[in-house]
Each structure stands twice: as C-alpha cells, then as structure tokens.
PDB file of C-alpha atoms in Angstrom:
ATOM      1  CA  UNK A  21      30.915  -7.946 -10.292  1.00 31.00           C
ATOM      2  CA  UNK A  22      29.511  -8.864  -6.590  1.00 33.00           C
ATOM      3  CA  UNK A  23      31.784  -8.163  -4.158  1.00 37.00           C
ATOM      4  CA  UNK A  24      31.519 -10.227  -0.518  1.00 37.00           C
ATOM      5  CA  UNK A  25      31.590  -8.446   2.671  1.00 37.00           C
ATOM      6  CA  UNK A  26      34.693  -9.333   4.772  1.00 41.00           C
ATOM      7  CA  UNK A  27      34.572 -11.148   7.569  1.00 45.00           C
ATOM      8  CA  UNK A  28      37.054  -9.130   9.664  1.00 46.00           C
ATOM      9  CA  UNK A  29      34.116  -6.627  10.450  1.00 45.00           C
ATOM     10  CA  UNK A  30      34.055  -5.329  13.885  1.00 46.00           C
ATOM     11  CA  UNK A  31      30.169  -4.852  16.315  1.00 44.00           C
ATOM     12  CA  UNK A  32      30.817  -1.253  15.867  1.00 47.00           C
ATOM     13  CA  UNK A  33      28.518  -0.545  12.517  1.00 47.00           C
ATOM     14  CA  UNK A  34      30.171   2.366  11.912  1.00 46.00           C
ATOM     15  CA  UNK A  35      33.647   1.180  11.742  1.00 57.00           C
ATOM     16  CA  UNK A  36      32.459  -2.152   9.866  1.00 63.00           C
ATOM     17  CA  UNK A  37      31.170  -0.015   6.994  1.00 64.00           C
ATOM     18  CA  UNK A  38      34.353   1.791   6.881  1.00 72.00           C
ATOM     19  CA  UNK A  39      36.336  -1.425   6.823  1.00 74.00           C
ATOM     20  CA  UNK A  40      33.895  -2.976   4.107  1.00 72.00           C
ATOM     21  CA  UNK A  41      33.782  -0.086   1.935  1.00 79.00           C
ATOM     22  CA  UNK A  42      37.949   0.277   1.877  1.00 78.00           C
ATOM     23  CA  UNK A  43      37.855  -3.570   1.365  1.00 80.00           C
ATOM     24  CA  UNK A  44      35.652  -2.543  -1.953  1.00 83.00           C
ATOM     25  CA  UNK A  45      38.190  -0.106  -2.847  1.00 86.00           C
ATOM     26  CA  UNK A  46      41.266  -2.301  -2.450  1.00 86.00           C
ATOM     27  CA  UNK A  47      39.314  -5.304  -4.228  1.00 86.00           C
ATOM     28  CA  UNK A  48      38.636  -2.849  -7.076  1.00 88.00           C
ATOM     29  CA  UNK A  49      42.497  -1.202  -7.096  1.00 85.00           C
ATOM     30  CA  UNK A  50      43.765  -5.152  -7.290  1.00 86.00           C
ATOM     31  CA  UNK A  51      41.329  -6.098  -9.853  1.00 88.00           C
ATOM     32  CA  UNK A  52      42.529  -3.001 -12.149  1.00 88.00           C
ATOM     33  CA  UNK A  53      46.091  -3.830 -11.337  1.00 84.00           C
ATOM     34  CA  UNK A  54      45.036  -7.633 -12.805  1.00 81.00           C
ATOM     35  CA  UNK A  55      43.155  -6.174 -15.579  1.00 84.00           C
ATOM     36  CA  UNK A  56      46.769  -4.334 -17.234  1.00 81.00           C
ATOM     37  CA  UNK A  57      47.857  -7.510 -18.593  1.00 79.00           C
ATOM     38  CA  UNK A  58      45.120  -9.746 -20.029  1.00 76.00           C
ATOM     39  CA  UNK A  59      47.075 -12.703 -18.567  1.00 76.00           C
ATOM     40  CA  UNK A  60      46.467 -11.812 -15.295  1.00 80.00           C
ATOM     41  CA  UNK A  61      43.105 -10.571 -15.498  1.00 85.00           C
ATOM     42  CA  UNK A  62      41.114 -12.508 -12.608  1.00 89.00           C
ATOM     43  CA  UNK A  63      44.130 -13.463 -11.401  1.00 93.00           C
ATOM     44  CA  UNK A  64      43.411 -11.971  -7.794  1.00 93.00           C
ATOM     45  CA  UNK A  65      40.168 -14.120  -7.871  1.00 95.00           C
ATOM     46  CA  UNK A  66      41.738 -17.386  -8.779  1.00 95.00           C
ATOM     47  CA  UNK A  67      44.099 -17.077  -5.970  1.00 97.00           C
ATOM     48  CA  UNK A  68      41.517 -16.586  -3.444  1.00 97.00           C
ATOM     49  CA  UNK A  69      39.737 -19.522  -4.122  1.00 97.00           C
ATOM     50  CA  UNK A  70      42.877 -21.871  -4.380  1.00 97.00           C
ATOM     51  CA  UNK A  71      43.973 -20.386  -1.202  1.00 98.00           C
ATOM     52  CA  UNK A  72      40.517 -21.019   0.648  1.00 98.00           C
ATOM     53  CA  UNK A  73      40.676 -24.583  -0.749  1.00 97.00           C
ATOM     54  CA  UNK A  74      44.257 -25.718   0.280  1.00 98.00           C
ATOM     55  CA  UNK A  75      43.129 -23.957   4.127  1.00 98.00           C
ATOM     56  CA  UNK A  76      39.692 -25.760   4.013  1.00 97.00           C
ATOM     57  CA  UNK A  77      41.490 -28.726   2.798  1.00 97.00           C
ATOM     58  CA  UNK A  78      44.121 -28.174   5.769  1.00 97.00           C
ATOM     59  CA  UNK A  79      41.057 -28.376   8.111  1.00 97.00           C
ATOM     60  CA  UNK A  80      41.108 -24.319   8.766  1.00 97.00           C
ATOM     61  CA  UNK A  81      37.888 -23.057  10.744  1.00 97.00           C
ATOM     62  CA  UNK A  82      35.230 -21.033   8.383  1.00 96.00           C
ATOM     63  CA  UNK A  83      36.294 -17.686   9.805  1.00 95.00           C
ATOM     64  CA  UNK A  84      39.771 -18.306   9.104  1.00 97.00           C
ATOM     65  CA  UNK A  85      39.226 -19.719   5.272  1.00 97.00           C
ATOM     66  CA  UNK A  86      37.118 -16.498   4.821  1.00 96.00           C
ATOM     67  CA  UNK A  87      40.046 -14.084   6.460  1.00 96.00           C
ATOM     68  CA  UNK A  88      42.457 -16.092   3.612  1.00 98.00           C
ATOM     69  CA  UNK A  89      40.341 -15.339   1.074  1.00 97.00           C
ATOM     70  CA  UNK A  90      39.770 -11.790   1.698  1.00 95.00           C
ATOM     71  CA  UNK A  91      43.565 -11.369   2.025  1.00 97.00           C
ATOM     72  CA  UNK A  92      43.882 -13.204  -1.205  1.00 97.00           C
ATOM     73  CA  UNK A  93      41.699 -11.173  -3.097  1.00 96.00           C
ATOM     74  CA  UNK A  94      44.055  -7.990  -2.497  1.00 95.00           C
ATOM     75  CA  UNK A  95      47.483  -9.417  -2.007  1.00 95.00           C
ATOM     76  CA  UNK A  96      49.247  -7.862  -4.951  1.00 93.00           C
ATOM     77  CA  UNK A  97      47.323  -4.160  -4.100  1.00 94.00           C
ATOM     78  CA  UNK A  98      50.754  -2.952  -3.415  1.00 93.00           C
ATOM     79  CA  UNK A  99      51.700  -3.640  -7.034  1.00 93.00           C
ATOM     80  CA  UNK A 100      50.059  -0.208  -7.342  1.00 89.00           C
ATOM     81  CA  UNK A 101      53.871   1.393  -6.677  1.00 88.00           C
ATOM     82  CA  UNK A 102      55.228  -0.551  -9.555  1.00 89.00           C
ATOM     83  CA  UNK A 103      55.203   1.129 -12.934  1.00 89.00           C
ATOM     84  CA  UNK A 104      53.794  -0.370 -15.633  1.00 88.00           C
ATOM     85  CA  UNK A 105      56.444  -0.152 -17.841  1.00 86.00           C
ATOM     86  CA  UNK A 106      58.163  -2.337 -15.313  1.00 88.00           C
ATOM     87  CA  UNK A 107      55.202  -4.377 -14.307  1.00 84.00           C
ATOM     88  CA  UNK A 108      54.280  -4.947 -17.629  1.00 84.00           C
ATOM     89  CA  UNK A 109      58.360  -5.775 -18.839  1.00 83.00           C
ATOM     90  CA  UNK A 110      58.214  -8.285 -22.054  1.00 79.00           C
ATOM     91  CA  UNK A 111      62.046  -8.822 -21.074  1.00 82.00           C
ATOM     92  CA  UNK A 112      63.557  -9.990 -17.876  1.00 85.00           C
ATOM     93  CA  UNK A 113      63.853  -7.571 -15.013  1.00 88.00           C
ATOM     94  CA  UNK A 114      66.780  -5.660 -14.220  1.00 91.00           C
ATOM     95  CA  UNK A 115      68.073  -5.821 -10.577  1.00 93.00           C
ATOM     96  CA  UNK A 116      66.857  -2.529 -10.193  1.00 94.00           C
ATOM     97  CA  UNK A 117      63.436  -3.077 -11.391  1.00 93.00           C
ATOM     98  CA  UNK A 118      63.277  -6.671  -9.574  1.00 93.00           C
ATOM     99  CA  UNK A 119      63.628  -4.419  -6.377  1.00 93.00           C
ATOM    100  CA  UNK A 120      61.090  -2.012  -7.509  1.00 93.00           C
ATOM    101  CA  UNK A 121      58.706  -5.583  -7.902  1.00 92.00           C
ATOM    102  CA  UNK A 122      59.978  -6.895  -4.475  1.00 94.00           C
ATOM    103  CA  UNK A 123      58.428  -3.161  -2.677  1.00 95.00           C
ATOM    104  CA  UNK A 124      55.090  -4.446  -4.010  1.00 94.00           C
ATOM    105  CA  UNK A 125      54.537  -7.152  -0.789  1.00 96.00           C
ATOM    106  CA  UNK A 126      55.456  -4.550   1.962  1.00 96.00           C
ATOM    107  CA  UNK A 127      53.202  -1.729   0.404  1.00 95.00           C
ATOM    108  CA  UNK A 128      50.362  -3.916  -0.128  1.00 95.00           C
ATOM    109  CA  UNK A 129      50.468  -4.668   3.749  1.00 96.00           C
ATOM    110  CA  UNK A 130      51.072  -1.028   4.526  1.00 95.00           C
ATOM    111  CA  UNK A 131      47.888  -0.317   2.606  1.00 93.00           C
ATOM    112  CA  UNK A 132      45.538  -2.892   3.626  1.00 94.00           C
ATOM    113  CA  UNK A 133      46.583  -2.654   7.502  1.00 94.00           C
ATOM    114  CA  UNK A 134      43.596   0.146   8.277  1.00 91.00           C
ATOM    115  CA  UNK A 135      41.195  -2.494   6.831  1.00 91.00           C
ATOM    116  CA  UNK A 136      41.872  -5.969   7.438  1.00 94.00           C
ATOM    117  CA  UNK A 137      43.650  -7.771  10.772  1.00 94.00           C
ATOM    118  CA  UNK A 138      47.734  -7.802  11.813  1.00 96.00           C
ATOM    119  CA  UNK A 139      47.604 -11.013  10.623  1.00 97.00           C
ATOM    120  CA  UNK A 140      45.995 -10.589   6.946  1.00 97.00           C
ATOM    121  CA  UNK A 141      47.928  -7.886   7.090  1.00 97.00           C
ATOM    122  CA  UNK A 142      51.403 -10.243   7.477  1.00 98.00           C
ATOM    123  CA  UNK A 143      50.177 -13.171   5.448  1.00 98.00           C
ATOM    124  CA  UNK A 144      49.712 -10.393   2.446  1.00 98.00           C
ATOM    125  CA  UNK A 145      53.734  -8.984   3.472  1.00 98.00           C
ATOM    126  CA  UNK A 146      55.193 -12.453   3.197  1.00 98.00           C
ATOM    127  CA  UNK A 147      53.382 -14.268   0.596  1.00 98.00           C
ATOM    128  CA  UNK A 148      56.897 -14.198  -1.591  1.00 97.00           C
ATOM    129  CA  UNK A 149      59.023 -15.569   1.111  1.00 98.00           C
ATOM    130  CA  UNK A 150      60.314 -19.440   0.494  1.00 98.00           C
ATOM    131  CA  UNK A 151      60.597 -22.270   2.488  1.00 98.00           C
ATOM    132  CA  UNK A 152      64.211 -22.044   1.773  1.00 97.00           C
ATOM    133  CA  UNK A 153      64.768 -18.511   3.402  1.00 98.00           C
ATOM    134  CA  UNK A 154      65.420 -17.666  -0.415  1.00 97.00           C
ATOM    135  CA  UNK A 155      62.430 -15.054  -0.572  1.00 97.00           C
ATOM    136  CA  UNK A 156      61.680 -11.406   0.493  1.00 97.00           C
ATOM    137  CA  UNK A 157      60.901  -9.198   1.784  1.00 97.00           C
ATOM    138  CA  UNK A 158      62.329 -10.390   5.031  1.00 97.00           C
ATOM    139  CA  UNK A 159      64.092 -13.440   4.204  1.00 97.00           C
ATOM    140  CA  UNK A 160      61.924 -15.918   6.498  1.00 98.00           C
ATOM    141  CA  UNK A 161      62.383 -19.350   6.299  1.00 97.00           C
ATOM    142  CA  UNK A 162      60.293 -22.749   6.916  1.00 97.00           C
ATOM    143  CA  UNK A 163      58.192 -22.036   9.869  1.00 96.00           C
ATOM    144  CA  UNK A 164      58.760 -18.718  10.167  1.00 98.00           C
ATOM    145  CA  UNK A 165      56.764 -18.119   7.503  1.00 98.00           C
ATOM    146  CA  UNK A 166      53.444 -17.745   8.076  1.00 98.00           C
ATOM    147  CA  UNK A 167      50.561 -20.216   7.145  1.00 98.00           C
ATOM    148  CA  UNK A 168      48.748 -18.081   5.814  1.00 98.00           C
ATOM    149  CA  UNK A 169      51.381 -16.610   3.390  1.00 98.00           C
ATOM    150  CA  UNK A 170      52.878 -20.410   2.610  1.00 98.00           C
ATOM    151  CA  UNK A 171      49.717 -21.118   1.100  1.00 98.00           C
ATOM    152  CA  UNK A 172      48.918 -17.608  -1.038  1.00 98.00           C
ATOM    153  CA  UNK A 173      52.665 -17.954  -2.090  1.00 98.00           C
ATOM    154  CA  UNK A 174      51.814 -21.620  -3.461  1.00 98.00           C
ATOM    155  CA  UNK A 175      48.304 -20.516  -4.512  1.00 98.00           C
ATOM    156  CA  UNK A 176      49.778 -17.252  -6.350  1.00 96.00           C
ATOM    157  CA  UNK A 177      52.585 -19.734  -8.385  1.00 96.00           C
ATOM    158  CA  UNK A 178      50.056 -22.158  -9.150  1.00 96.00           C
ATOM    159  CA  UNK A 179      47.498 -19.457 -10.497  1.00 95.00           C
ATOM    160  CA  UNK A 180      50.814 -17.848 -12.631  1.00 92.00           C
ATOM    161  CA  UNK A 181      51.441 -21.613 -13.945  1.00 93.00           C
ATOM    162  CA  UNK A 182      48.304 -22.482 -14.890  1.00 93.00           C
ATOM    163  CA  UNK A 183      47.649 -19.183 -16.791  1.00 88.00           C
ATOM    164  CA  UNK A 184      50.859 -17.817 -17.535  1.00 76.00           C
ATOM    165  CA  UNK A 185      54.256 -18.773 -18.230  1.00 56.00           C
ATOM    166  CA  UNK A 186      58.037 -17.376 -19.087  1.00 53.00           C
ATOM    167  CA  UNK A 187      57.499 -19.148 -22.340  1.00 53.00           C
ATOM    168  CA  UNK A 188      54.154 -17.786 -23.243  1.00 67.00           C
ATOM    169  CA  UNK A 189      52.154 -20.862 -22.565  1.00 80.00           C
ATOM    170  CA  UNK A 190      50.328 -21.766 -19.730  1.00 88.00           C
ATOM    171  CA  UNK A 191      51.253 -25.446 -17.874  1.00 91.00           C
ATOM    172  CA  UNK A 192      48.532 -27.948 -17.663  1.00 92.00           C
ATOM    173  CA  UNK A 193      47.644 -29.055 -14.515  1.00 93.00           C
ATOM    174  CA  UNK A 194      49.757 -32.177 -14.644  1.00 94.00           C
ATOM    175  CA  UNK A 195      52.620 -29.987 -15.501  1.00 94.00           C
ATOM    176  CA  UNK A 196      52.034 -27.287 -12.845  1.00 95.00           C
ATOM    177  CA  UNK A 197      51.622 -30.103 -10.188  1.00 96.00           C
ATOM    178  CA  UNK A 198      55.283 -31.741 -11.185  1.00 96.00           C
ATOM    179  CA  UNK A 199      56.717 -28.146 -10.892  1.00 96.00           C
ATOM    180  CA  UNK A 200      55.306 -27.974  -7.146  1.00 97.00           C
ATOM    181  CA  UNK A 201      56.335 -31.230  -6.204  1.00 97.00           C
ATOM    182  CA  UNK A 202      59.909 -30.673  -7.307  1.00 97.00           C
ATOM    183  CA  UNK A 203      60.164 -26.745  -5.567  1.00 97.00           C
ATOM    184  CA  UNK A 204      58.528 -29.106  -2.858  1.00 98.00           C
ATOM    185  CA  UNK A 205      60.664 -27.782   0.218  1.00 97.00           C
ATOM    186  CA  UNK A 206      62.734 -24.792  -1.575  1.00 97.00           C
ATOM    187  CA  UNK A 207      60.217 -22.048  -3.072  1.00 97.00           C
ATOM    188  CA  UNK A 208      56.959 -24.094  -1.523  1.00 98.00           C
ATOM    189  CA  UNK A 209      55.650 -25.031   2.174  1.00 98.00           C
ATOM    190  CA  UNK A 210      55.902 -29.053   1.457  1.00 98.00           C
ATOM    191  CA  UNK A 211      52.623 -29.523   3.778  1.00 98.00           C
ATOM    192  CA  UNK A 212      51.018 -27.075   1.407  1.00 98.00           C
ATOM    193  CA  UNK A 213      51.714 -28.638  -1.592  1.00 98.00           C
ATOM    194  CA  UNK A 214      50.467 -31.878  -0.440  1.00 98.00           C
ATOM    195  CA  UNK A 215      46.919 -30.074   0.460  1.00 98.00           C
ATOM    196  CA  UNK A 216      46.882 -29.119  -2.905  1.00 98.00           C
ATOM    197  CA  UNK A 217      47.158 -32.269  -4.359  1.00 97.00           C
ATOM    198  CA  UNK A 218      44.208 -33.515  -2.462  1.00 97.00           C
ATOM    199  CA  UNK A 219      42.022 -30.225  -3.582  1.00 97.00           C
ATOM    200  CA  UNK A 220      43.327 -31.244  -7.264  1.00 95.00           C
ATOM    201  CA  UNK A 221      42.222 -34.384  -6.951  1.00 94.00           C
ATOM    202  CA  UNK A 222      38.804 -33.819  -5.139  1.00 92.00           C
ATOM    203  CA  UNK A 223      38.315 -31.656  -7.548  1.00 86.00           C
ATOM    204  CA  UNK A 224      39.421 -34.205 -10.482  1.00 87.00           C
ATOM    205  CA  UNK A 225      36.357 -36.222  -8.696  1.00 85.00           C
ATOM    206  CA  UNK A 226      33.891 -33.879  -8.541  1.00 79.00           C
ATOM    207  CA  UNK A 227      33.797 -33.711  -4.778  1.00 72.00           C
ATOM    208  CA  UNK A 228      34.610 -30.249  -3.095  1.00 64.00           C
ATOM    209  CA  UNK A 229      37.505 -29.508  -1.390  1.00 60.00           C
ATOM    210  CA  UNK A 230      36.679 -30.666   2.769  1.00 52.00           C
ATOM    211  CA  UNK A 231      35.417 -28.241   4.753  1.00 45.00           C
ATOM    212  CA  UNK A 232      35.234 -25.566   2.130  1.00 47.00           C
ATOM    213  CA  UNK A 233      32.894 -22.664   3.462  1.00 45.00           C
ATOM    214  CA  UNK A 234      29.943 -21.688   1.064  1.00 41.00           C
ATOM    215  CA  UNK A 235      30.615 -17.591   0.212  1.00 42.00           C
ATOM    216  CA  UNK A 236      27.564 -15.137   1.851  1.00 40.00           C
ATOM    217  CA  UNK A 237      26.663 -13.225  -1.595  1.00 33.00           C
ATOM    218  CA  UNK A 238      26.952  -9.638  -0.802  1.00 37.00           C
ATOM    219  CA  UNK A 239      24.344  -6.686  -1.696  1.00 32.00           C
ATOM    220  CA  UNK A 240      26.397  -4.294  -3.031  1.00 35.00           C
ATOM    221  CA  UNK A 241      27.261  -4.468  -6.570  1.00 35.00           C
ATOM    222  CA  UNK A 242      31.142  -3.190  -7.208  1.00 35.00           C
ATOM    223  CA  UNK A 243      31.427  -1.808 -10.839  1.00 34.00           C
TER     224      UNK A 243
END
C-alpha cells in the first residue's frame, strides 16, 4: 500500500523524517488494528477521506484538509490497549469493557502526540465526544468540541453505518443519511451533517466534493 507523507513536517530534515517515518508506523499499527475484524478492514482509510471531504466541503484550507486526513488515518491507534477479546466482543459490552473501549481515544492521542500537531493530537482525543455533552472522554459539548473531532466523529459513524451494523448488515446510504439527520444535534455536529449531505450528493452527481485537495503520492511503499 502507498503511504502519503504528512503534511505536519517541520524545515528541519532530520526531524521531518522522524515524524514521517512514526506516521508510517502508526498508519501501519491502525491498519492492523482494522485488519482484526474483516468488517473494519480499511476502515481507517474510509474515514480519512469522508473526513477530508466534509472539511473541503466546509471550505477548510488544503493544509488543514491534509492535517484531517492524516489524523484520520490513525484515530483509533489507541485501540491498540484494547484486547481483542473485548474489541472483537460478538455480544454487547460490559460496563467494564465499555471503559476499557472508551481508554482507546486518550491513548491514541498520547501516542500520536510525538508525531503529529496539539491539535491532531486533540481532534484524535475527542472524536467520541457528542454534541450533546453525552460523549467521552471529557464530556465536551457543542462548541467545545473541536471541528476537527465533530467531523471524524460523524465521518467514523458514517463509515461504521455504511459497512457495519449491530444487526449484521450494513445501512445503505439513504438509510445511514436518515440516521444522521435524526442524531442531528445529539451524537452529531448539525453543521457537519449538513456538509455531508452536500459531499453525498456531489458525489451522487459525479462532481467532487469543493475544494477537495488532490493527495501528493508518496515514494515509499509501506508493506
């Protein structure tokens, strides 16, 4: 699989190769972590792009887009600390184990702070908070929240929607739509779910999403 440099690198060469090669690692760590459950396989992927869409969509600067989608492509590395026997539960999660699950967003900032910015950094600790103040792991609410971590918490629902469900079965994309209209406001950023409607339909058009930067293929080759 290519891999794409990120776009946090500092002038220093040396420390940009260090921050592009643990990038590698943590992209590689997340995609294994994906790979346990052949539901979720690509998983980290899809919600990378949806995320750089809605933000593109939003009118978000190229640089920005690209720091989203970097973050996006490791956002469940801390899901590393969660067993798989828990990770991987066919039954619902105790309240024990649904706290073991909850660690995952704090550790997976912890670990990607010595390679990408504070603020990938926080969007990647708060992409399970809700617009309601209902989420974790700090309880945030509306515009506390950051916009950043609004839109991977949308983009991560819609990518376990579309490919995944309680029931077994994936939602179609009509289906997956109605359930972000009506948590519209309670799990979901209501300005975020609007910019997804417009990539969904731009994309129902054939147009791409506004603004959308065009990835810079890498060199490097990440087995």
């Amino acid at each position: 699989m290519i891999d794409w440099f990120p776009t946090s690198l500092t002038a220093d060469p040396a420390t940009g190769l260090a921050r592009w090669q643990g990038l590698i690692a943590l992209r590689r760590t997340a995609r294994a972590i994906d790979s346990l459950d052949p539901c979720t396989t690509g998983h980290s992927e899809r919600v990378a792009e949806v995320a750089a869409d809605i933000a593109a969509e939003l009118g978000w600067i190229r640089r920005r887009v690209d720091d989203l989608r970097d973050a996006g492509h490791v956002h469940d590395v801390g899901k590393s600390c969660v067993p798989e026997s828990v990770l991987l539960s066919p039954r619902a999660l105790t309240p024990t184990e649904f706290e073991i699950v909850k660690a995952h967003a704090g550790v997976g900032a912890d670990a990607v702070a010595p390679v990408l910015t504070r603020r990938q950094a926080g969007w990647i600790r708060h992409h399970h908070e809700r617009w309601d103040g209902r989420g974790y792991p700090d309880g945030l609410i509306e515009h506390e929240i950051p916009d950043g971590a609004a839109i991977l918490c949308l983009a991560d629902s819609w990518d376990a929607m579309t490919h995944r469900s309680w029931s077994g079965e994936p939602l179609t994309t009509d289906g997956a739509l109605e359930e972000c209209r009506a948590e519209s406001g309670r799990q979901f950023a209501p300005w975020a779910v609007a910019a997804l409607e417009r990539v969904l339909a731009a994309r129902a058009s054939g147009r791409s999403p506004s603004a959308r930067p065009v990835p810079r293929l890498r060199l490097v080759s990440a087995a």
